[in-house]
XYZ file of C-alpha atoms in Angstrom:
477
model
C -143.617 -63.209 -93.798
C -145.037 -60.454 -95.933
C -146.192 -57.237 -94.320
C -148.421 -54.502 -95.696
C -146.599 -51.721 -97.491
C -147.951 -48.329 -96.386
C -149.152 -45.774 -98.894
C -146.289 -43.795 -100.370
C -143.745 -46.589 -99.833
C -142.538 -49.319 -102.169
C -141.147 -52.822 -101.818
C -137.361 -52.763 -101.481
C -135.291 -53.967 -104.404
C -133.191 -57.080 -104.003
C -129.905 -55.206 -103.985
C -131.183 -52.851 -101.308
C -132.107 -55.736 -99.022
C -128.699 -57.320 -99.653
C -126.954 -54.079 -98.659
C -128.764 -54.186 -95.303
C -127.856 -57.828 -94.796
C -124.216 -57.356 -95.747
C -123.906 -54.363 -93.434
C -124.752 -56.671 -90.529
C -122.706 -59.708 -91.548
C -119.598 -57.802 -92.683
C -119.714 -55.426 -89.724
C -119.911 -58.258 -87.197
C -117.270 -60.338 -88.973
C -114.741 -57.493 -89.171
C -115.318 -56.444 -85.573
C -115.022 -59.940 -84.099
C -112.417 -61.565 -86.358
C -110.079 -58.627 -86.956
C -110.501 -56.414 -83.901
C -111.848 -58.850 -81.326
C -114.665 -56.466 -80.389
C -118.133 -57.221 -79.087
C -120.860 -57.349 -81.771
C -123.391 -54.886 -80.334
C -122.002 -51.703 -81.951
C -121.565 -53.145 -85.479
C -125.069 -54.570 -85.171
C -126.359 -51.083 -84.324
C -124.671 -49.863 -87.501
C -126.582 -52.611 -89.325
C -129.798 -51.251 -87.844
C -128.847 -47.788 -89.164
C -128.184 -49.101 -92.682
C -131.437 -51.120 -92.747
C -133.322 -48.029 -91.570
C -131.734 -45.838 -94.260
C -132.724 -48.387 -96.904
C -136.276 -48.377 -95.528
C -136.405 -44.570 -95.641
C -135.160 -44.712 -99.247
C -138.078 -47.036 -100.026
C -140.557 -44.501 -98.628
C -141.245 -46.030 -95.208
C -141.813 -43.474 -92.459
C -139.738 -43.375 -89.303
C -142.883 -44.426 -87.431
C -143.011 -47.646 -89.485
C -139.314 -48.315 -88.925
C -139.523 -47.665 -85.198
C -142.593 -49.889 -85.001
C -140.544 -52.694 -86.546
C -137.784 -52.247 -83.972
C -140.206 -52.182 -81.048
C -142.124 -55.224 -82.279
C -138.881 -57.100 -82.751
C -137.821 -56.373 -79.167
C -141.327 -57.231 -77.929
C -141.084 -60.675 -79.534
C -137.875 -61.327 -77.608
C -139.141 -60.161 -74.200
C -140.076 -63.685 -72.994
C -136.572 -64.882 -73.844
C -134.982 -61.971 -71.980
C -137.128 -62.553 -68.897
C -136.197 -66.246 -68.927
C -132.533 -65.301 -69.237
C -132.671 -63.157 -66.114
C -134.484 -65.814 -64.094
C -132.093 -68.558 -65.268
C -129.156 -66.380 -64.208
C -130.671 -66.110 -60.736
C -131.446 -69.842 -60.766
C -127.837 -70.830 -61.462
C -126.449 -68.602 -58.705
C -128.994 -69.738 -56.120
C -128.683 -73.421 -57.051
C -124.919 -73.297 -56.579
C -125.270 -71.636 -53.185
C -127.963 -74.159 -52.240
C -125.699 -77.074 -53.135
C -127.981 -78.298 -55.929
C -125.385 -77.938 -58.692
C -122.492 -79.157 -56.466
C -124.581 -82.230 -55.534
C -125.307 -83.016 -59.183
C -121.612 -82.645 -60.004
C -120.585 -84.738 -56.973
C -122.736 -87.737 -57.878
C -122.211 -87.297 -61.603
C -118.433 -87.578 -61.208
C -118.897 -90.910 -59.463
C -121.469 -92.366 -61.850
C -120.499 -91.168 -65.334
C -117.335 -92.895 -66.557
C -115.221 -90.801 -68.977
C -115.514 -93.269 -71.866
C -119.333 -93.066 -71.920
C -119.737 -89.491 -70.731
C -120.329 -87.713 -74.059
C -122.981 -90.088 -75.474
C -124.535 -90.211 -71.982
C -124.793 -86.394 -72.073
C -126.669 -86.583 -75.359
C -129.063 -89.270 -74.097
C -129.716 -87.655 -70.697
C -130.479 -84.262 -72.253
C -132.542 -85.856 -75.039
C -134.755 -87.721 -72.575
C -135.139 -84.649 -70.359
C -136.018 -82.376 -73.269
C -138.337 -84.974 -74.788
C -140.219 -85.245 -71.487
C -140.429 -81.508 -70.836
C -140.543 -80.068 -74.368
C -137.949 -77.394 -73.650
C -134.327 -77.236 -74.753
C -133.781 -74.030 -72.787
C -135.056 -75.560 -69.556
C -132.928 -78.655 -70.123
C -129.675 -76.757 -70.646
C -130.432 -74.373 -67.780
C -130.790 -77.255 -65.298
C -129.368 -80.644 -66.319
C -127.028 -78.990 -68.828
C -125.363 -76.768 -66.229
C -124.700 -79.793 -64.003
C -123.297 -81.853 -66.883
C -120.944 -78.998 -67.791
C -119.541 -79.245 -64.271
C -119.216 -83.021 -64.467
C -117.505 -82.817 -67.851
C -115.069 -80.206 -66.589
C -114.265 -82.420 -63.617
C -113.634 -85.394 -65.875
C -111.194 -83.347 -67.933
C -113.253 -82.835 -71.088
C -112.966 -79.529 -72.995
C -116.050 -77.496 -72.125
C -116.998 -76.685 -75.768
C -117.111 -80.434 -76.422
C -119.405 -80.986 -73.446
C -121.636 -78.057 -74.450
C -121.998 -79.548 -77.925
C -123.156 -82.894 -76.491
C -125.590 -81.179 -74.115
C -127.105 -79.076 -76.902
C -127.289 -81.992 -79.332
C -129.414 -83.967 -76.890
C -131.484 -80.987 -75.768
C -132.452 -79.956 -79.304
C -133.183 -83.536 -80.388
C -135.659 -83.905 -77.533
C -137.151 -80.460 -78.067
C -137.617 -81.103 -81.787
C -139.333 -84.467 -81.292
C -141.432 -83.701 -78.207
C -145.184 -83.163 -78.661
C -144.911 -80.791 -75.675
C -142.506 -78.462 -77.498
C -143.772 -75.138 -78.804
C -141.604 -75.271 -81.934
C -142.833 -78.802 -82.675
C -146.392 -77.466 -82.523
C -145.672 -74.210 -84.339
C -143.990 -75.704 -87.436
C -146.875 -77.984 -88.517
C -149.433 -75.285 -87.664
C -147.674 -72.860 -90.012
C -147.127 -75.496 -92.733
C -150.670 -76.883 -92.626
C -150.320 -80.376 -91.168
C -151.036 -81.981 -87.808
C -148.626 -82.506 -84.914
C -148.199 -86.274 -84.936
C -147.927 -86.543 -88.722
C -145.176 -83.921 -88.446
C -143.323 -85.838 -85.700
C -143.609 -89.127 -87.612
C -142.237 -87.513 -90.773
C -139.370 -85.887 -88.859
C -138.362 -89.247 -87.388
C -136.714 -90.277 -90.676
C -134.241 -87.420 -90.908
C -133.926 -86.889 -87.155
C -133.218 -90.584 -86.578
C -130.317 -90.450 -89.019
C -128.964 -87.213 -87.519
C -129.036 -88.385 -83.894
C -127.517 -91.757 -84.842
C -124.572 -90.058 -86.563
C -124.216 -87.742 -83.562
C -124.091 -90.615 -81.069
C -121.441 -92.431 -83.105
C -119.275 -89.300 -83.234
C -119.737 -88.671 -79.493
C -118.817 -92.283 -78.683
C -115.610 -92.033 -80.713
C -114.683 -88.684 -79.152
C -115.485 -90.048 -75.697
C -113.007 -92.884 -76.152
C -110.392 -90.470 -77.450
C -110.674 -87.954 -74.615
C -111.153 -90.522 -71.864
C -107.553 -91.599 -72.455
C -106.378 -88.210 -71.138
C -109.416 -87.198 -69.087
C -110.748 -88.513 -65.828
C -107.563 -88.195 -63.768
C -108.379 -89.975 -60.489
C -106.391 -87.625 -58.272
C -108.021 -84.570 -59.839
C -111.514 -86.034 -59.464
C -110.881 -87.013 -55.836
C -109.700 -83.466 -55.129
C -112.918 -82.040 -56.570
C -115.073 -84.527 -54.637
C -113.306 -83.783 -51.357
C -113.604 -80.024 -51.848
C -117.302 -80.203 -52.727
C -118.005 -82.431 -49.738
C -116.218 -80.086 -47.338
C -117.744 -76.883 -48.756
C -121.382 -77.923 -49.170
C -123.902 -80.196 -47.538
C -124.134 -82.928 -50.190
C -127.257 -85.073 -50.116
C -129.652 -86.649 -52.662
C -132.447 -84.505 -51.204
C -130.911 -81.633 -53.196
C -132.153 -83.278 -56.388
C -135.655 -82.103 -55.433
C -135.434 -78.564 -56.917
C -134.332 -80.090 -60.245
C -137.125 -82.674 -60.189
C -139.603 -79.919 -59.337
C -138.617 -77.836 -62.386
C -138.728 -80.872 -64.671
C -142.123 -81.918 -63.276
C -143.785 -78.530 -63.761
C -142.306 -78.357 -67.278
C -143.790 -81.786 -68.017
C -147.132 -80.500 -66.736
C -146.858 -77.641 -69.255
C -146.422 -74.847 -66.732
C -145.077 -71.851 -68.699
C -141.313 -71.444 -68.557
C -141.160 -68.180 -66.586
C -143.174 -69.264 -63.512
C -141.694 -72.772 -63.748
C -138.094 -71.571 -63.533
C -139.033 -68.987 -60.898
C -140.426 -71.842 -58.818
C -137.026 -73.504 -59.149
C -135.352 -70.359 -57.789
C -137.681 -70.371 -54.784
C -137.027 -74.067 -54.123
C -133.293 -73.403 -54.369
C -133.541 -70.513 -51.915
C -135.353 -72.742 -49.426
C -132.597 -75.369 -49.739
C -129.905 -72.714 -49.386
C -131.433 -71.445 -46.158
C -132.449 -74.800 -44.706
C -129.545 -77.044 -45.730
C -126.580 -74.720 -46.330
C -127.311 -72.128 -43.625
C -127.434 -69.192 -46.046
C -129.187 -66.009 -44.951
C -131.362 -63.664 -47.022
C -128.426 -61.390 -47.861
C -126.369 -64.269 -49.282
C -129.277 -65.615 -51.319
C -130.194 -62.213 -52.759
C -126.536 -61.449 -53.530
C -125.923 -64.628 -55.549
C -129.293 -64.275 -57.299
C -128.146 -60.914 -58.662
C -124.352 -61.080 -58.819
C -123.737 -64.820 -59.094
C -121.841 -67.243 -56.877
C -118.106 -66.744 -56.308
C -116.253 -69.881 -55.243
C -113.178 -69.288 -53.082
C -112.098 -72.792 -52.111
C -108.541 -72.338 -53.383
C -108.963 -75.377 -55.654
C -108.836 -74.068 -59.211
C -111.003 -76.795 -60.752
C -113.814 -76.244 -58.260
C -113.608 -72.447 -58.350
C -113.782 -72.368 -62.156
C -116.777 -74.732 -62.165
C -118.816 -72.893 -59.540
C -118.004 -69.183 -59.975
C -120.919 -68.230 -62.183
C -124.584 -67.334 -62.444
C -126.554 -64.305 -61.341
C -129.041 -62.016 -63.037
C -126.306 -59.472 -63.750
C -124.317 -62.024 -65.775
C -127.126 -62.079 -68.353
C -127.143 -58.326 -69.065
C -124.508 -58.585 -71.817
C -126.573 -61.255 -73.541
C -129.788 -59.275 -73.168
C -128.183 -56.206 -74.766
C -127.113 -58.415 -77.670
C -130.641 -59.751 -78.116
C -132.179 -56.261 -78.014
C -129.929 -54.925 -80.782
C -130.341 -58.089 -82.861
C -134.113 -57.934 -82.629
C -134.092 -54.256 -83.621
C -132.357 -55.236 -86.865
C -134.644 -58.207 -87.451
C -137.721 -56.092 -86.753
C -136.745 -53.468 -89.335
C -135.950 -56.136 -91.941
C -139.284 -57.852 -91.361
C -141.467 -54.738 -91.143
C -140.082 -53.184 -94.333
C -140.238 -56.435 -96.362
C -136.481 -56.586 -96.925
C -136.269 -60.208 -95.783
C -139.243 -61.150 -97.944
C -137.490 -59.825 -101.043
C -134.491 -62.053 -100.348
C -136.730 -65.100 -99.724
C -138.646 -64.525 -102.970
C -135.384 -64.428 -104.905
C -134.329 -67.753 -103.407
C -137.739 -69.293 -104.134
C -137.601 -68.202 -107.768
C -134.448 -70.283 -108.231
C -136.038 -73.467 -106.818
C -136.980 -75.508 -109.900
C -136.959 -79.069 -108.492
C -138.057 -80.813 -105.292
C -134.453 -80.960 -104.115
C -133.823 -77.289 -104.763
C -137.096 -76.417 -103.025
C -135.978 -78.237 -99.882
C -132.543 -76.586 -100.124
C -134.237 -73.181 -100.461
C -136.422 -73.872 -97.415
C -133.429 -74.888 -95.313
C -131.364 -71.883 -96.404
C -134.265 -69.549 -95.677
C -134.669 -71.020 -92.170
C -130.969 -70.551 -91.455
C -130.923 -67.108 -93.055
C -133.940 -66.014 -91.031
C -132.124 -67.052 -87.855
C -129.184 -64.906 -88.953
C -131.336 -61.892 -89.761
C -134.453 -62.064 -87.586
C -132.457 -63.435 -84.636
C -135.342 -65.499 -83.248
C -136.233 -69.116 -84.013
C -139.992 -68.512 -83.793
C -139.857 -65.751 -86.380
C -137.598 -67.971 -88.510
C -140.115 -70.833 -88.359
C -143.039 -68.610 -89.306
C -141.070 -66.842 -92.050
C -139.806 -69.987 -93.791
C -143.087 -71.908 -93.456
C -145.248 -69.086 -94.804
C -142.848 -68.286 -97.629
C -142.926 -71.804 -99.092
C -146.349 -73.236 -98.215
C -147.854 -72.469 -101.644
C -144.779 -73.714 -103.511
C -144.994 -77.133 -101.819
C -148.720 -77.329 -102.512
C -148.287 -76.426 -106.182
C -145.746 -79.229 -106.595
C -148.014 -81.819 -104.996
C -145.843 -82.185 -101.897
C -147.512 -82.885 -98.554
C -147.164 -80.064 -96.006
C -145.261 -82.320 -93.592
C -142.335 -82.156 -96.022
C -142.282 -78.401 -95.450
C -142.716 -78.591 -91.670
C -139.860 -81.105 -91.473
C -137.518 -78.923 -93.516
C -138.450 -75.920 -91.360
C -137.789 -77.710 -88.054
C -134.578 -79.284 -89.368
C -133.268 -75.816 -90.156
C -134.963 -72.959 -88.306
C -135.360 -74.752 -84.953
C -131.955 -76.374 -84.594
C -129.695 -73.669 -86.029
C -130.877 -70.764 -83.846
C -128.402 -71.732 -81.133
C -125.534 -71.700 -83.668
C -125.875 -67.938 -84.297
C -124.134 -65.828 -81.614
C -126.536 -62.884 -81.923
C -129.697 -64.998 -82.174
C -131.673 -65.202 -78.926
C -131.065 -68.969 -78.915
C -127.308 -68.734 -79.375
C -126.993 -65.884 -76.894
C -129.008 -67.773 -74.272
C -127.111 -71.040 -74.594
C -123.711 -69.330 -74.511
C -124.638 -67.395 -71.381
C -126.199 -70.415 -69.671
C -123.494 -72.972 -70.422
C -120.594 -70.528 -70.113
C -119.150 -71.380 -73.539
C -119.069 -68.998 -76.523
C -121.412 -69.917 -79.377
C -118.618 -70.169 -81.939
C -116.626 -72.345 -79.529
C -119.317 -75.016 -79.144
C -120.628 -74.748 -82.723
C -118.254 -77.331 -84.284
C -119.137 -79.851 -81.545
C -122.896 -79.351 -81.624
C -123.091 -82.137 -84.157
C -126.837 -82.773 -84.173
C -127.741 -79.164 -84.886
C -125.578 -78.768 -87.999
C -125.952 -82.352 -89.233
C -129.773 -82.069 -89.235
C -129.995 -79.485 -92.067
C -127.510 -81.500 -94.138
C -129.488 -84.724 -93.718
C -132.720 -82.943 -94.645
C -131.109 -81.540 -97.786
C -129.851 -85.043 -98.685
C -133.343 -86.514 -98.265
C -134.819 -83.727 -100.392
C -132.283 -84.007 -103.207
C -132.574 -87.807 -103.296
C -136.362 -87.712 -102.982
C -136.371 -89.948 -99.916
C -139.612 -89.897 -97.855
C -140.886 -86.862 -99.768
C -144.580 -87.608 -99.320
C -147.158 -86.522 -101.879
C -150.103 -84.385 -100.892
C -153.327 -85.953 -99.681
C -156.274 -84.147 -101.275
C -158.427 -84.972 -98.268
C -156.022 -83.364 -95.834
C -157.097 -80.120 -94.265
C -154.835 -77.659 -92.557
C -155.465 -77.779 -88.797
C -155.756 -74.735 -86.635
C -153.374 -74.440 -83.747
C -152.288 -71.970 -81.132
C -148.866 -72.118 -79.586
C -147.481 -70.708 -76.366
C -143.751 -70.300 -76.023
C -142.129 -72.851 -73.736
C -138.466 -72.278 -74.521
């Protein structure tokens, strides 16, 4: 994504851009690994270094500040969704929606099939609604509770939930990223989905095999009958449990399927939950407003239940929102002052073959997620950077859109300071680096795409009659 260089400024040199990047990566790594600190302050130092580099290149403070503000502006929808999802989780627990989903899930989902079932359930939900964020914020939260009750480690469950959610999101014609990638690459939606099916089919198949094996392994120690019965009894005595409490979930999924934007759709779920809390659980306005802001606190005396249900609330998302704001400040400066573009050009110059071009595209998508901290910016950046290179080599644009989706879309949630990673960690209650090794689909996908590129498998040649379609995309994360 190249931006205009104002008069009196110059393009940054490669080493200058690398200094900015290293200041972020090294600062975060040292703070987290060595000192166990939160990443916000070292990321602010990264913003300072990137700004100093920009000033050295002749950019004015007005340009730099504009980059920061635009970066934060791009993340505002994600931050609003985060706040509403926090309220949704708290209200749905108070209303008995989440406890009901856990209650029936513990009785239906056997331990030996639980992990692959998680993948399939979330994949179908995300495929139907086109939103990974909506899937994890509703079905995903319930499955985390079921998995905890069955005795599975929560990072393992989170990985299965995210694998299914991002498969469905990536393959759904309703998904914004699935529309954005071909629009930026210059192909049409259904050609893009068809071309993705080759690599995505391999990735999800490998994921399901791994989940099935892990499910058999953990089911030997998980699913203790006495523990499950204790959870069921406690839930039944604390909440009114009834299938009617599935309605708020079905409502959110239905409006998502009908393409209602995410913010009003999730807000509608909060309202439905509040009605259930008042009508079925006897909660008053004070209780509903309190859990919407501060989250639900379970005090049953049963540790398993209290750990599953003590969560949610708008306030619980403030840490994550602060992380996103600082991350987007850094990404905005890097984008506005062309520092990321310099790095991408250097990578592109080294791509001499079809395989290396695909590798470069994938690495740029992942790198953009690390630096720009937003999957939409990563998609646009990697697609625009390589569109001409693919065309010059006679490669159809769907090869580019596939490589972009198999990298930029699915790896955003693997970066702790990316809006995707921050959201999923806050929503599922598991740190990004904790679920990363178990989110098999999202790190297998880039590897499979690289393999297909290096081997030349399904690398379609350009059709001279093909014209780049125009498209507009609205975020539906």
